[in-house]
Short mmCIF file of C-alpha atoms in Angstrom, two decimals:
data_model
loop_
_atom_site.label_atom_id
_atom_site.label_comp_id
_atom_site.label_asym_id
_atom_site.label_seq_id
_atom_site.Cartn_x
_atom_site.Cartn_y
_atom_site.Cartn_z
CA GLN M 1 5.97 -37.55 -28.00
CA VAL M 2 7.23 -34.16 -26.90
CA GLN M 3 8.18 -31.73 -29.64
CA LEU M 4 9.81 -28.31 -29.37
CA GLN M 5 9.54 -25.39 -31.79
CA GLU M 6 11.48 -22.13 -31.67
CA SER M 7 9.99 -18.86 -32.88
CA GLY M 8 10.97 -15.22 -32.96
CA PRO M 9 12.45 -12.47 -35.13
CA GLY M 10 15.10 -13.58 -37.58
CA LEU M 11 16.79 -10.18 -37.62
CA VAL M 12 17.85 -8.10 -34.63
CA LYS M 13 19.73 -4.82 -34.65
CA PRO M 14 23.02 -4.46 -32.79
CA SER M 15 22.66 -3.34 -29.14
CA GLN M 16 19.05 -4.50 -29.05
CA THR M 17 17.56 -7.50 -27.25
CA LEU M 18 17.11 -10.85 -28.95
CA SER M 19 13.87 -12.56 -27.90
CA LEU M 20 12.94 -16.12 -28.74
CA THR M 21 10.21 -18.48 -27.60
CA CYS M 22 10.15 -22.26 -27.51
CA THR M 23 6.73 -23.88 -27.66
CA VAL M 24 6.40 -27.36 -26.19
CA SER M 25 3.80 -29.71 -27.67
CA GLY M 26 2.85 -33.27 -26.88
CA GLY M 27 3.20 -32.78 -23.15
CA SER M 28 2.92 -30.25 -20.37
CA ILE M 29 5.96 -28.10 -19.69
CA SER M 30 5.18 -28.25 -15.97
CA SER M 31 4.73 -32.01 -15.65
CA GLY M 32 7.70 -34.16 -14.75
CA SER M 33 11.13 -32.95 -13.76
CA TYR M 34 12.83 -31.23 -16.64
CA TYR M 35 15.27 -28.49 -17.45
CA TRP M 36 14.28 -26.49 -20.50
CA SER M 37 17.41 -25.30 -22.27
CA TRP M 38 18.73 -22.97 -24.95
CA ILE M 39 21.76 -23.76 -27.12
CA ARG M 40 23.19 -21.83 -30.04
CA GLN M 41 25.44 -22.50 -33.01
CA PRO M 42 27.13 -19.85 -35.15
CA ALA M 43 27.37 -20.78 -38.81
CA GLY M 44 30.06 -23.38 -39.40
CA LYS M 45 30.94 -23.55 -35.71
CA GLY M 46 30.22 -25.70 -32.70
CA LEU M 47 27.45 -25.80 -30.11
CA GLU M 48 27.30 -23.44 -27.14
CA TRP M 49 25.02 -23.98 -24.17
CA ILE M 50 23.28 -20.72 -23.20
CA GLY M 51 21.26 -21.66 -20.15
CA ARG M 52 18.32 -23.55 -18.73
CA ILE M 53 15.26 -23.17 -16.56
CA TYR M 54 13.62 -25.67 -14.27
CA THR M 55 9.87 -25.95 -14.17
CA SER M 56 9.96 -24.22 -10.76
CA GLY M 57 11.60 -21.22 -12.42
CA SER M 58 15.14 -21.65 -11.15
CA THR M 59 17.80 -20.95 -13.75
CA ASN M 60 21.41 -21.68 -14.67
CA TYR M 61 23.33 -19.67 -17.25
CA ASN M 62 26.56 -19.98 -19.17
CA PRO M 63 29.00 -17.78 -17.20
CA SER M 64 30.21 -16.18 -20.43
CA LEU M 65 26.69 -14.94 -21.23
CA LYS M 66 25.18 -14.64 -17.76
CA SER M 67 25.16 -10.85 -17.61
CA ARG M 68 23.06 -10.63 -20.78
CA VAL M 69 20.75 -13.68 -20.58
CA THR M 70 17.32 -14.17 -19.09
CA ILE M 71 15.33 -17.38 -19.48
CA SER M 72 11.73 -17.52 -18.31
CA VAL M 73 8.84 -19.97 -18.45
CA ASP M 74 5.13 -19.45 -19.12
CA THR M 75 3.35 -22.61 -18.05
CA SER M 76 -0.05 -21.29 -19.17
CA LYS M 77 1.20 -21.16 -22.75
CA ASN M 78 3.46 -24.23 -22.47
CA GLN M 79 6.40 -22.07 -23.53
CA PHE M 80 9.76 -20.92 -22.31
CA SER M 81 11.68 -17.94 -23.57
CA LEU M 82 15.14 -16.53 -24.10
CA LYS M 83 16.18 -12.91 -23.92
CA LEU M 84 19.72 -11.88 -24.83
CA SER M 85 20.50 -8.20 -24.40
CA SER M 86 23.05 -5.90 -26.02
CA VAL M 87 23.56 -8.18 -28.98
CA THR M 88 26.40 -7.88 -31.46
CA ALA M 89 27.25 -9.65 -34.70
CA ALA M 90 28.92 -12.35 -32.60
CA ASP M 91 25.46 -13.39 -31.41
CA THR M 92 24.40 -14.30 -34.94
CA ALA M 93 23.63 -18.02 -34.77
CA VAL M 94 21.05 -20.75 -35.05
CA TYR M 95 19.31 -20.94 -31.69
CA TYR M 96 17.95 -24.27 -30.48
CA CYS M 97 15.74 -25.17 -27.56
CA ALA M 98 15.98 -28.60 -25.97
CA ARG M 99 14.92 -30.63 -22.94
CA VAL M 100 16.96 -32.25 -20.20
CA VAL M 101 15.61 -34.74 -17.68
CA VAL M 102 16.46 -33.88 -14.06
CA PRO M 103 18.95 -34.46 -12.51
CA ALA M 104 21.12 -35.04 -15.57
CA SER M 105 20.56 -36.26 -19.08
CA PRO M 106 21.60 -35.34 -22.60
CA PHE M 107 19.65 -32.81 -24.63
CA ASP M 108 16.71 -34.66 -26.15
CA PRO M 109 14.54 -33.75 -27.91
CA TRP M 110 15.68 -30.62 -29.75
CA GLY M 111 13.75 -28.03 -31.65
CA GLN M 112 14.56 -27.60 -35.33
CA GLY M 113 16.42 -24.35 -34.64
CA THR M 114 15.90 -20.77 -35.74
CA LEU M 115 18.45 -18.49 -37.35
CA VAL M 116 18.91 -15.10 -35.76
CA THR M 117 21.03 -12.54 -37.58
CA VAL M 118 22.32 -9.45 -35.81
CA SER M 119 22.69 -6.69 -38.34
CA SER M 120 21.69 -3.09 -38.85
CA GLU Q 1 34.25 -25.89 -16.33
CA ILE Q 2 34.98 -29.18 -18.05
CA VAL Q 3 36.58 -28.72 -21.47
CA LEU Q 4 36.04 -31.45 -24.07
CA THR Q 5 38.57 -31.91 -26.87
CA GLN Q 6 37.60 -34.01 -29.86
CA SER Q 7 39.99 -35.60 -32.30
CA PRO Q 8 40.58 -35.73 -35.13
CA GLY Q 9 38.98 -32.57 -36.46
CA THR Q 10 38.19 -34.29 -39.74
CA LEU Q 11 38.10 -37.98 -40.60
CA SER Q 12 38.18 -38.92 -44.29
CA LEU Q 13 36.89 -42.43 -44.84
CA SER Q 14 35.07 -44.53 -47.41
CA PRO Q 15 31.66 -46.20 -46.97
CA GLY Q 16 32.07 -49.55 -45.26
CA GLU Q 17 35.12 -48.45 -43.27
CA ARG Q 18 35.32 -48.17 -39.51
CA ALA Q 19 35.32 -44.75 -37.87
CA THR Q 20 36.84 -44.09 -34.46
CA LEU Q 21 36.22 -40.68 -32.87
CA SER Q 22 37.83 -39.52 -29.65
CA CYS Q 23 36.61 -37.16 -26.93
CA ARG Q 24 38.92 -36.22 -24.08
CA ALA Q 25 37.79 -34.29 -21.01
CA SER Q 26 39.90 -31.86 -18.98
CA GLN Q 27 38.67 -33.54 -15.80
CA SER Q 28 36.76 -36.67 -14.97
CA VAL Q 29 33.18 -36.78 -16.24
CA SER Q 30 30.97 -37.81 -13.35
CA SER Q 31 28.96 -41.01 -13.64
CA SER Q 32 29.96 -41.30 -17.30
CA TYR Q 33 27.52 -38.53 -18.14
CA LEU Q 34 28.85 -38.33 -21.67
CA ALA Q 35 26.72 -38.15 -24.82
CA TRP Q 36 27.37 -38.20 -28.55
CA TYR Q 37 25.31 -36.40 -31.18
CA GLN Q 38 25.23 -36.51 -34.96
CA GLN Q 39 24.51 -33.35 -36.92
CA LYS Q 40 23.82 -33.05 -40.63
CA PRO Q 41 23.71 -29.73 -42.51
CA GLY Q 42 20.60 -27.71 -41.76
CA GLN Q 43 19.46 -30.09 -39.03
CA ALA Q 44 19.44 -30.08 -35.26
CA PRO Q 45 21.81 -32.47 -33.53
CA ARG Q 46 20.46 -35.97 -32.99
CA LEU Q 47 21.26 -37.93 -29.85
CA LEU Q 48 23.16 -41.13 -30.59
CA ILE Q 49 24.74 -42.26 -27.32
CA TYR Q 50 24.18 -41.37 -23.67
CA GLY Q 51 25.79 -42.59 -20.48
CA ALA Q 52 28.96 -43.07 -22.57
CA SER Q 53 27.77 -46.36 -24.04
CA SER Q 54 23.97 -46.61 -24.25
CA ARG Q 55 22.37 -46.16 -27.66
CA ALA Q 56 19.43 -43.80 -27.89
CA THR Q 57 16.11 -45.05 -29.22
CA GLY Q 58 16.24 -46.02 -32.88
CA ILE Q 59 20.03 -45.72 -33.26
CA PRO Q 60 21.54 -48.56 -35.34
CA ASP Q 61 23.90 -50.95 -33.59
CA ARG Q 62 26.78 -49.97 -35.86
CA PHE Q 63 27.13 -46.98 -33.50
CA SER Q 64 28.82 -47.76 -30.20
CA GLY Q 65 30.29 -45.70 -27.39
CA SER Q 66 32.89 -46.55 -24.81
CA GLY Q 67 35.12 -45.00 -22.20
CA SER Q 68 35.03 -43.51 -18.72
CA GLY Q 69 36.73 -40.86 -16.65
CA THR Q 70 38.37 -38.52 -19.14
CA ASP Q 71 38.61 -40.60 -22.31
CA PHE Q 72 35.66 -41.55 -24.48
CA THR Q 73 35.26 -43.05 -27.95
CA LEU Q 74 32.49 -43.22 -30.52
CA THR Q 75 32.88 -46.05 -33.02
CA ILE Q 76 30.93 -46.51 -36.23
CA SER Q 77 31.63 -50.09 -37.26
CA ARG Q 78 30.83 -49.78 -40.97
CA LEU Q 79 30.10 -46.39 -42.42
CA GLU Q 80 26.87 -46.03 -44.33
CA PRO Q 81 26.37 -43.10 -46.76
CA GLU Q 82 24.02 -41.42 -44.29
CA ASP Q 83 26.67 -41.46 -41.53
CA PHE Q 84 28.81 -38.75 -43.11
CA ALA Q 85 28.15 -35.83 -40.79
CA VAL Q 86 29.59 -33.90 -37.86
CA TYR Q 87 29.73 -35.60 -34.46
CA TYR Q 88 29.80 -33.84 -31.11
CA CYS Q 89 30.45 -35.15 -27.63
CA GLN Q 90 28.83 -33.46 -24.63
CA GLN Q 91 29.21 -33.89 -20.90
CA TYR Q 92 26.10 -33.42 -18.79
CA GLY Q 93 27.49 -34.13 -15.34
CA SER Q 94 27.76 -30.45 -14.53
CA SER Q 95 25.12 -27.77 -14.86
CA THR Q 96 26.78 -26.15 -17.86
CA GLY Q 97 26.66 -29.13 -20.22
CA THR Q 98 29.68 -28.36 -22.38
CA PHE Q 99 30.25 -29.67 -25.91
CA GLY Q 100 33.35 -30.71 -27.78
CA GLN Q 101 34.25 -28.79 -30.92
CA GLY Q 102 33.12 -31.59 -33.23
CA THR Q 103 34.61 -34.16 -35.61
CA LYS Q 104 33.58 -34.10 -39.25
CA VAL Q 105 33.37 -37.49 -40.92
CA GLU Q 106 33.68 -36.91 -44.65
CA ILE Q 107 33.68 -39.15 -47.67
CA LYS Q 108 37.16 -39.96 -48.91
#
């Protein structure tokens, strides 16, 4: 059974780059046809899709974040990563990674989430 | 981009009662690519329903989904104490996978 686990700094300074990694266990990130996705949730608010990467490396991003987001995959480590540049307090949220089956499926499974706070 | 609007924002009910949650899309959701998730405090969302009406693995049959096109419904036939949570709908027919804003089901 595939499991996902987010990791990365819990505190990032304003204007800096937020960097998170999602480690996939219980299966190879490069086997099968999957999109590996990032989603975030500010405290007390709803869910916002950030973007996704296919195992080939092709990406799709939320238009509202596209200019600041980069998602990459490292098949040798069975991980994919999120970088969000020029962060502000509005980027403070719990960040989740999740899997989607190509061509279309709901997000399942999800990682447990990691809180990232943007503050000086 | 497809916008999903959930109603009501909050539903106050007692255990044993029936809960009916609505999700309306700004345009037709292709192939009924509509999912429902349950989220409890401090936890990641859990998939309940996919394809508008199919229950995910391990989901009790008191949860049911229906609808097509732009109007979708999640019904919980008899609320159990563990069902009080926030519920989100999500469309996955487009690449952006947008979510509704959520409906909180709280104990009356």
